[in-house]
Amino acid sequence: MQFIVEYPMENKEEKFSAKRFLKGLLREIIVPVALALIVIQYVIQAFQIPSGSMEDTLHTGDFLLGLKFTYGSPIPFSNQKFPGYAYPAKGDVVIFRYPGEPEYPDGNPTRYTHLFNALMFGNLYWDHEPKAGQPHLVHYADGPKDYIKRCVATSGDTVAVHKGRLYINGVLQDTLPGRGKYTATARTFSPRDERDAFVVPSVGDTFTVADMPLEKLWWLRSLVAQENPDESVELEISLWKDSVEINNYDFENFRIPVENDRGLALNELFRRNRMVLQQRLTQGDTISGVMSFAYFKELSRIGYLPMIDPNIQGGFTRPVSYMAFEGSLLRDLEGNVALLNQAEEDSAGTVEMVEVDAPQDGAATVEGVAGDTLDAPAKSKFEIRRRLLLGGKPLETYVVKTPQFFMMGDNRDNSADSRYWGFVSLRNIRAKAFVIYFSFENDDEAFALKNPFTWWRLPFRIRWGRLGKIIHMID
């Protein structure tokens, strides 16, 4: 019996199968990417520590994983969140969207549509009304920024800061959480060191705009903007003297304390007065010069300072970037207006009287001696009037919609936090900081990814002892 054995030809080419190709694409790329996006959207996300405000609990160069579902994951294509299973509690290390910058370019949610978050490459928006020569695509590379701080107070708590120390409900918090620290050698009256007692707002609390000092009204503006992300929010202020509006008024001797949060106004003062410093300034010093009320009026209206020319043309995208305007400057403005009124009052002081010649036309004689006084003439009065606008409509009162939180950095004397810009709304909360998955020390920039000759430094720059640390267990 004869058997015939057939062997497959090794060089036989398989026919292309679109079905097999699509299955492979689905299995190897689409499904893993989709699962990763779902996890990033709803469960966990990576964040990087960009500054030293949380030292020595967290270091610059720490890379964290944050749990998004704890406080509520975002609902896609909306400004809403799914309910979380907890609210931030005192002591939690929280990642949140910084409330001091616009969420939309130019703070205009009607003109721009958010397309997507490109993670480390920033956010992309579609401009429905670009100017001539400008593209529709807008690249918001560095914002809105994510901040990380520790929650120190929640709705209903009374907060105060004296000599840099925090008081909650009247009790001194004399032990810093984590590995926090104080570094300042002197104390001033900056927000870092002094804050009179106030209550963190609760849902249902009502604020009356006319009753609030300007700095706290600035905090309310931020709160309203966080709770109403699809509406424009503006604070309009105007200067009046004797019931006449004088918004172009120039202060001849505007006084500004030298503090970290006064950088914008200090730079404007130097520029306006062409000042050249002859001596070193330290925090707590005060400088003065000519300043325009219009400068404060415009910055308080938009709430931030554009760092890139908004009229730039050309290119595939239009880049935008912003710097926050701190409400402490409005406290300085109110203080300088009070000084104007004090000066007006002082200049309308006593009037010296002496005997006068015989009156003419039968008028009564005015008699007196040196030292006699008459009532001072009516003094001029400067005042700042204000309007808070939501969607272009003025608000007389505002009712809080969501829980509010007060955040501070563990590095108490080197942290831009709620002491400067107010409360963080639940809606702006992004995640609860969970674990350090990587840590890299490169403050001196000795390692550069673009320079292969520095790559040998990489293993020596990793903080191996910090990898895998659970954040709430760092003490």
Coordinates of C-alpha atoms in Angstrom, one line a residue:
M1 CA 0.0 0.0 0.0
Q2 CA 1.3 3.4 -1.0
F3 CA 0.8 6.5 1.1
I4 CA 1.1 10.0 -0.2
V5 CA 2.0 12.6 2.4
E6 CA 1.5 16.2 1.5
Y7 CA 3.5 18.9 3.3
P8 CA 2.3 22.5 3.5
M9 CA 4.4 24.9 1.5
E10 CA 6.4 27.2 3.7
N11 CA 6.3 30.1 1.4
K12 CA 2.5 30.0 0.9
E13 CA 1.2 33.5 1.6
E14 CA -2.0 33.9 3.6
K15 CA -4.6 36.1 2.1
F16 CA -5.3 39.4 3.8
S17 CA -8.4 39.2 5.9
A18 CA -10.0 42.5 6.9
K19 CA -12.0 40.7 9.6
R20 CA -8.9 39.2 11.2
F21 CA -7.1 42.6 11.0
L22 CA -10.0 44.3 12.7
K23 CA -10.1 41.7 15.4
G24 CA -6.4 42.1 16.1
L25 CA -6.7 45.9 16.1
L26 CA -9.6 45.7 18.5
R27 CA -7.8 43.2 20.8
E28 CA -4.4 44.9 20.8
I29 CA -5.1 48.6 20.6
I30 CA -8.7 49.7 20.8
V31 CA -9.8 47.8 23.9
P32 CA -6.6 48.6 26.0
V33 CA -6.8 52.2 25.1
A34 CA -10.6 52.4 25.8
L35 CA -10.0 50.7 29.2
A36 CA -7.2 53.1 30.0
L37 CA -9.4 56.1 29.1
I38 CA -12.2 54.7 31.3
V39 CA -9.8 54.2 34.2
I40 CA -8.3 57.7 33.8
Q41 CA -11.8 59.3 33.4
Y42 CA -13.5 57.6 36.3
V43 CA -11.1 55.8 38.6
I44 CA -7.5 56.9 39.0
Q45 CA -5.2 59.5 37.4
A46 CA -1.6 60.4 37.5
F47 CA -0.5 63.9 38.8
Q48 CA 2.8 65.5 39.3
I49 CA 3.9 67.8 42.2
P50 CA 5.2 71.0 40.5
S51 CA 6.2 73.1 43.6
G52 CA 7.4 72.8 47.2
S53 CA 4.1 74.0 48.9
M54 CA 3.5 70.5 50.5
E55 CA 7.1 69.9 51.7
D56 CA 8.3 67.9 53.4
T57 CA 5.3 65.6 53.1
L58 CA 5.4 65.7 49.3
H59 CA 8.4 66.9 47.3
T60 CA 8.8 68.6 43.9
G61 CA 9.2 65.8 41.4
D62 CA 6.9 63.3 43.2
F63 CA 4.4 61.6 40.8
L64 CA 1.1 60.6 42.4
L65 CA -1.9 58.5 41.7
G66 CA -5.1 60.2 42.7
L67 CA -8.4 58.4 43.3
K68 CA -11.1 60.3 41.3
F69 CA -14.1 58.2 42.4
T70 CA -13.7 59.0 46.1
Y71 CA -15.1 62.5 45.8
G72 CA -17.0 61.9 42.5
S73 CA -15.8 61.2 38.9
P74 CA -16.6 63.8 36.2
I75 CA -19.4 63.1 33.8
P76 CA -18.1 63.2 30.2
F77 CA -19.0 66.2 28.0
S78 CA -20.5 68.1 30.9
N79 CA -19.5 70.2 33.9
Q80 CA -21.2 67.8 36.3
K81 CA -19.9 65.0 38.5
F82 CA -21.1 61.6 39.6
P83 CA -21.7 61.4 43.3
G84 CA -18.7 60.2 45.3
Y85 CA -18.8 58.1 48.4
A86 CA -17.2 60.8 50.6
Y87 CA -16.5 64.5 50.9
P88 CA -13.0 65.8 51.5
A89 CA -12.4 65.6 55.3
K90 CA -10.0 67.6 57.4
G91 CA -6.5 66.1 57.0
D92 CA -7.1 64.8 53.4
V93 CA -4.5 65.6 50.8
V94 CA -6.7 66.8 47.9
I95 CA -6.0 67.5 44.2
F96 CA -8.2 70.2 42.8
R97 CA -8.6 72.6 39.9
Y98 CA -7.0 76.0 40.9
P99 CA -9.9 78.5 41.2
G100 CA -7.7 81.5 40.3
E101 CA -7.6 81.0 36.6
P102 CA -10.3 80.9 33.9
E103 CA -11.6 77.4 33.1
Y104 CA -12.3 78.6 29.6
P105 CA -10.0 80.8 27.5
D106 CA -10.7 84.5 28.2
G107 CA -13.2 83.3 30.8
N108 CA -15.8 82.9 28.0
P109 CA -17.7 79.6 28.1
T110 CA -20.1 80.8 25.3
R111 CA -17.4 81.4 22.8
Y112 CA -15.3 78.3 23.4
T113 CA -16.1 74.6 23.5
H114 CA -13.8 72.2 25.4
L115 CA -12.7 69.5 23.0
F116 CA -10.5 67.3 25.2
N117 CA -7.8 67.1 27.9
A118 CA -4.5 66.1 26.3
L119 CA -3.1 65.2 29.7
M120 CA 0.5 66.6 30.0
F121 CA 0.0 68.6 26.8
G122 CA -2.9 70.7 28.3
N123 CA -6.4 71.4 27.1
L124 CA -7.7 72.1 23.6
Y125 CA -10.8 74.3 22.9
W126 CA -12.7 75.3 19.8
D127 CA -13.1 79.0 19.2
H128 CA -16.5 79.7 17.6
E129 CA -15.6 83.4 16.9
P130 CA -11.9 83.7 16.0
K131 CA -10.6 87.0 15.0
A132 CA -9.4 87.5 11.4
G133 CA -6.3 85.5 10.8
Q134 CA -6.7 83.4 14.0
P135 CA -7.3 79.6 14.0
H136 CA -10.3 78.0 15.5
L137 CA -8.2 75.6 17.6
V138 CA -7.0 77.1 21.0
H139 CA -4.3 75.4 23.1
Y140 CA -4.5 76.1 26.8
A141 CA -1.2 74.3 27.6
D142 CA -0.7 75.2 31.3
G143 CA -4.3 75.4 32.6
P144 CA -6.6 75.3 34.2
K145 CA -3.9 74.1 36.6
D146 CA -4.3 71.3 39.1
Y147 CA -3.2 72.1 42.7
I148 CA -2.5 69.8 45.6
K149 CA -3.0 70.9 49.2
R150 CA -4.3 69.6 52.5
C151 CA -8.0 70.2 53.5
V152 CA -7.9 72.0 56.9
A153 CA -11.5 73.1 57.2
T154 CA -14.9 72.2 55.8
S155 CA -18.3 73.9 55.5
G156 CA -19.4 75.3 58.9
D157 CA -15.9 75.5 60.4
T158 CA -14.5 78.8 61.7
V159 CA -11.0 79.6 60.4
A160 CA -8.5 82.1 61.6
V161 CA -4.8 82.6 61.2
H162 CA -2.6 84.5 63.7
K163 CA 1.1 84.9 63.4
G164 CA 1.1 82.2 60.8
R165 CA -0.6 79.6 63.1
L166 CA -4.0 78.1 62.1
Y167 CA -7.0 78.1 64.4
I168 CA -10.0 75.9 63.6
N169 CA -13.2 76.7 65.6
G170 CA -11.1 78.7 68.0
V171 CA -8.6 75.9 68.7
L172 CA -4.9 76.4 67.8
Q173 CA -3.7 73.6 65.5
D174 CA -0.3 73.5 67.0
T175 CA 0.8 70.3 65.3
L176 CA 1.4 70.3 61.6
P177 CA 0.1 67.4 59.6
G178 CA 2.4 65.0 57.7
R179 CA 5.9 66.4 57.6
G180 CA 4.8 70.0 57.4
K181 CA 7.1 72.9 58.5
Y182 CA 7.4 76.6 59.1
T183 CA 10.3 78.5 57.5
A184 CA 9.7 82.2 58.0
T185 CA 11.9 84.1 60.4
A186 CA 9.5 87.1 60.7
R187 CA 5.8 87.7 60.6
T188 CA 3.8 90.4 58.7
F189 CA 0.2 91.2 58.1
S190 CA 0.1 89.2 54.9
P191 CA -2.7 86.6 54.4
R192 CA 0.0 84.0 55.1
D193 CA 0.3 85.3 58.7
E194 CA -3.0 87.0 59.6
R195 CA -6.6 86.2 58.8
D196 CA -9.4 87.4 61.0
A197 CA -12.0 84.7 61.9
F198 CA -14.5 83.7 59.2
V199 CA -16.8 80.8 58.6
V200 CA -16.4 78.4 55.7
P201 CA -19.7 78.6 53.8
S202 CA -22.3 75.8 53.8
V203 CA -24.9 74.8 51.3
G204 CA -27.8 77.3 51.6
D205 CA -25.8 80.2 53.1
T206 CA -26.7 83.5 51.6
F207 CA -24.2 86.4 50.9
T208 CA -25.3 90.0 50.3
V209 CA -23.0 91.6 47.8
A210 CA -23.4 95.2 49.2
D211 CA -22.3 94.1 52.7
M212 CA -19.0 92.5 51.8
P213 CA -15.5 94.0 51.9
L214 CA -13.9 93.9 48.5
E215 CA -11.4 91.1 49.3
K216 CA -14.2 88.8 50.6
L217 CA -16.3 89.8 47.6
W218 CA -13.4 88.6 45.5
W219 CA -13.6 85.2 47.3
L220 CA -17.4 85.1 46.5
R221 CA -16.7 85.8 42.9
S222 CA -14.4 82.8 42.8
L223 CA -17.0 80.7 44.6
V224 CA -19.7 81.8 42.1
A225 CA -17.4 81.0 39.1
Q226 CA -16.7 77.5 40.4
E227 CA -20.4 76.7 40.9
N228 CA -21.5 78.2 37.6
P229 CA -18.8 77.0 35.1
D230 CA -21.1 77.6 32.0
E231 CA -21.7 81.3 32.9
S232 CA -19.4 84.3 32.8
V233 CA -18.7 85.9 36.2
E234 CA -17.4 89.4 36.5
L235 CA -16.8 91.8 39.4
E236 CA -17.3 95.4 38.4
I237 CA -15.9 98.1 40.7
S238 CA -16.0 101.9 40.2
L239 CA -14.6 104.9 42.1
W240 CA -16.8 107.8 43.0
K241 CA -16.2 111.2 44.7
D242 CA -19.1 113.3 45.8
S243 CA -21.4 111.1 43.7
V244 CA -19.4 111.6 40.6
E245 CA -17.8 108.6 38.9
I246 CA -14.0 109.0 38.5
N247 CA -12.6 105.7 37.2
N248 CA -9.6 107.4 35.6
Y249 CA -8.4 108.7 39.0
D250 CA -4.7 108.5 39.7
F251 CA -3.6 107.9 43.3
E252 CA -0.6 110.2 43.9
N253 CA 0.8 108.1 46.8
F254 CA -0.6 104.6 46.5
R255 CA 0.8 102.4 49.2
I256 CA 1.5 98.7 48.6
P257 CA 3.0 96.2 51.1
V258 CA 5.8 94.1 49.8
E259 CA 4.3 90.6 49.9
N260 CA 4.4 87.5 47.7
D261 CA 0.8 88.0 46.5
R262 CA 1.3 91.6 45.5
G263 CA 3.6 90.8 42.6
L264 CA 1.3 92.1 39.8
A265 CA 0.7 95.5 41.5
L266 CA 4.3 95.9 42.6
N267 CA 5.5 95.4 39.0
E268 CA 2.9 97.9 37.7
L269 CA 4.0 100.4 40.4
F270 CA 7.6 100.1 39.3
R271 CA 6.7 100.4 35.6
R272 CA 4.3 103.4 36.1
N273 CA 6.8 105.3 38.2
R274 CA 9.9 104.2 36.4
M275 CA 11.3 103.1 39.8
V276 CA 14.7 101.7 40.3
L277 CA 15.3 100.0 43.7
Q278 CA 18.2 101.5 45.6
Q279 CA 17.9 99.0 48.5
R280 CA 16.8 95.5 49.1
L281 CA 13.1 95.1 50.0
T282 CA 11.9 92.5 52.4
Q283 CA 8.4 91.2 53.1
G284 CA 6.5 93.6 55.3
D285 CA 8.1 96.7 53.8
T286 CA 5.8 99.3 52.1
I287 CA 6.4 101.2 48.9
S288 CA 4.3 103.9 47.3
G289 CA 3.9 105.8 44.1
V290 CA 1.4 106.9 41.4
M291 CA -1.2 104.2 40.5
S292 CA -4.4 104.3 38.4
F293 CA -7.7 103.1 39.7
A294 CA -8.4 101.9 36.2
Y295 CA -5.7 99.2 36.6
F296 CA -7.6 97.6 39.5
K297 CA -10.9 98.0 37.8
E298 CA -9.9 96.1 34.7
L299 CA -8.1 93.3 36.6
S300 CA -10.9 92.7 39.0
R301 CA -13.3 92.5 36.1
I302 CA -11.5 89.8 34.2
G303 CA -10.0 88.1 37.2
Y304 CA -6.6 87.3 35.6
L305 CA -3.8 88.7 33.5
P306 CA -3.2 87.2 30.0
M307 CA 0.4 86.1 29.7
I308 CA 0.3 85.7 25.9
D309 CA -0.9 88.4 23.4
P310 CA -4.6 87.4 22.8
N311 CA -4.4 89.0 19.3
I312 CA -1.6 86.7 18.1
Q313 CA -2.2 85.4 14.6
G314 CA -1.0 82.5 12.5
G315 CA -0.2 78.9 13.3
F316 CA -2.4 75.8 13.6
T317 CA -3.5 76.7 17.2
R318 CA -3.7 79.9 19.2
P319 CA -1.9 79.5 22.6
V320 CA -3.3 81.1 25.7
S321 CA -1.9 81.4 29.3
Y322 CA -3.0 83.4 32.3
M323 CA -1.7 84.6 35.7
A324 CA -4.1 84.9 38.6
F325 CA -5.0 88.3 40.2
E326 CA -5.0 88.0 44.0
G327 CA -7.8 89.5 46.0
S328 CA -5.4 90.9 48.5
L329 CA -4.8 93.8 46.1
L330 CA -8.4 94.8 46.5
R331 CA -7.9 95.0 50.3
D332 CA -5.0 97.4 49.5
L333 CA -7.2 99.4 47.2
E334 CA -9.9 99.8 49.9
G335 CA -7.1 100.9 52.4
N336 CA -5.8 103.5 50.0
V337 CA -9.3 104.9 49.4
A338 CA -9.7 105.1 53.2
L339 CA -6.4 107.1 53.3
L340 CA -7.8 109.5 50.7
N341 CA -10.9 110.1 52.9
Q342 CA -8.7 110.6 55.9
A343 CA -6.6 113.1 54.0
E344 CA -9.7 115.0 52.9
E345 CA -10.9 115.1 56.5
D346 CA -7.6 116.3 57.8
S347 CA -7.5 119.1 55.2
A348 CA -11.0 120.3 56.2
G349 CA -9.8 120.9 59.8
T350 CA -10.0 124.1 61.9
V351 CA -10.3 127.5 60.3
E352 CA -8.5 130.4 62.1
M353 CA -10.5 133.7 62.4
V354 CA -9.6 137.3 63.0
E355 CA -11.4 140.6 63.1
V356 CA -12.4 141.9 59.6
D357 CA -13.1 145.2 58.1
A358 CA -16.5 146.9 58.3
P359 CA -19.0 144.9 56.2
Q360 CA -20.2 146.3 53.0
D361 CA -23.8 146.7 51.9
G362 CA -25.2 146.4 55.4
A363 CA -23.9 142.9 56.0
A364 CA -23.5 141.7 59.5
T365 CA -20.1 142.0 61.1
V366 CA -18.0 138.9 61.6
E367 CA -15.9 139.1 64.8
G368 CA -13.4 136.8 66.2
V369 CA -9.9 136.3 67.6
A370 CA -7.1 134.0 66.6
G371 CA -7.9 130.5 67.6
D372 CA -11.6 130.7 67.2
T373 CA -13.0 128.0 64.9
L374 CA -15.8 127.6 62.4
D375 CA -17.4 124.3 61.5
A376 CA -15.3 122.5 58.9
P377 CA -16.8 122.6 55.4
A378 CA -18.4 119.4 54.1
K379 CA -15.5 117.0 53.3
S380 CA -15.3 115.1 50.0
K381 CA -15.9 111.4 50.2
F382 CA -14.4 108.7 48.0
E383 CA -16.2 105.4 47.7
I384 CA -15.9 102.2 45.8
R385 CA -19.1 100.9 44.3
R386 CA -19.3 97.3 43.2
R387 CA -21.5 94.9 41.2
L388 CA -21.1 91.1 40.9
L389 CA -22.4 89.9 37.5
L390 CA -23.4 86.3 36.7
G391 CA -24.2 85.8 33.0
G392 CA -24.2 89.6 32.6
K393 CA -26.9 90.0 35.2
P394 CA -26.1 91.7 38.6
L395 CA -26.4 89.7 41.8
E396 CA -27.7 91.3 44.9
T397 CA -27.5 88.1 46.9
Y398 CA -26.0 84.6 46.3
V399 CA -27.0 81.3 47.8
V400 CA -24.2 78.7 48.1
K401 CA -25.0 75.5 46.2
T402 CA -22.2 73.0 47.0
P403 CA -20.0 72.2 50.0
Q404 CA -16.9 74.4 50.4
F405 CA -13.4 73.6 51.6
F406 CA -10.4 75.5 52.9
M407 CA -7.0 74.3 51.7
M408 CA -3.5 75.0 53.0
G409 CA -0.1 73.6 52.1
D410 CA 2.0 71.7 54.7
N411 CA 4.9 74.1 54.0
R412 CA 2.9 76.8 55.7
D413 CA 5.1 79.8 54.9
N414 CA 5.6 79.0 51.2
S415 CA 2.2 78.0 50.0
A416 CA -0.2 79.9 47.7
D417 CA -3.5 78.5 49.1
S418 CA -7.0 79.4 50.4
R419 CA -5.5 82.1 52.6
Y420 CA -5.0 84.1 49.4
W421 CA -7.8 83.1 47.0
G422 CA -10.6 81.7 49.2
F423 CA -12.6 78.5 49.1
V424 CA -12.6 75.5 46.9
S425 CA -16.0 74.2 45.8
L426 CA -16.8 70.5 45.6
R427 CA -17.1 70.8 41.9
N428 CA -13.4 71.8 41.5
I429 CA -12.2 68.8 43.5
R430 CA -10.5 66.3 41.2
A431 CA -9.2 63.5 43.3
K432 CA -7.9 62.2 46.7
A433 CA -4.1 61.8 46.6
F434 CA -3.3 58.2 47.2
V435 CA 0.2 56.9 46.5
I436 CA 3.6 58.0 45.2
Y437 CA 4.4 55.8 42.2
F438 CA 7.5 57.6 41.1
S439 CA 9.8 60.3 42.5
F440 CA 12.5 62.1 40.7
E441 CA 14.9 64.8 42.1
N442 CA 16.2 67.2 39.4
D443 CA 16.0 70.7 40.8
D444 CA 19.5 71.5 39.4
E445 CA 18.3 70.1 35.9
A446 CA 21.5 68.1 35.7
F447 CA 19.4 65.4 33.9
A448 CA 18.0 66.5 30.6
L449 CA 16.0 64.1 28.4
K450 CA 17.2 65.9 25.3
N451 CA 20.9 65.4 26.2
P452 CA 21.9 61.7 26.1
F453 CA 25.2 62.5 27.9
T454 CA 23.1 63.1 31.1
W455 CA 21.1 59.9 30.9
W456 CA 23.6 58.1 33.1
R457 CA 22.4 60.3 36.0
L458 CA 18.8 58.9 35.9
P459 CA 19.2 56.0 38.4
F460 CA 20.9 58.3 40.9
R461 CA 18.1 60.9 40.6
I462 CA 15.2 58.5 41.5
R463 CA 14.1 58.8 45.1
W464 CA 13.9 55.0 45.6
G465 CA 12.8 55.3 49.2
R466 CA 9.6 57.2 48.3
L467 CA 8.3 54.8 45.7
G468 CA 5.0 53.2 46.8
K469 CA 4.5 55.4 49.8
I470 CA 0.8 55.7 50.8
I471 CA 0.3 59.5 51.2
H472 CA -2.0 59.5 54.2
M473 CA 0.5 57.4 56.1
I474 CA 3.4 59.9 55.6
D475 CA 4.1 61.5 59.0

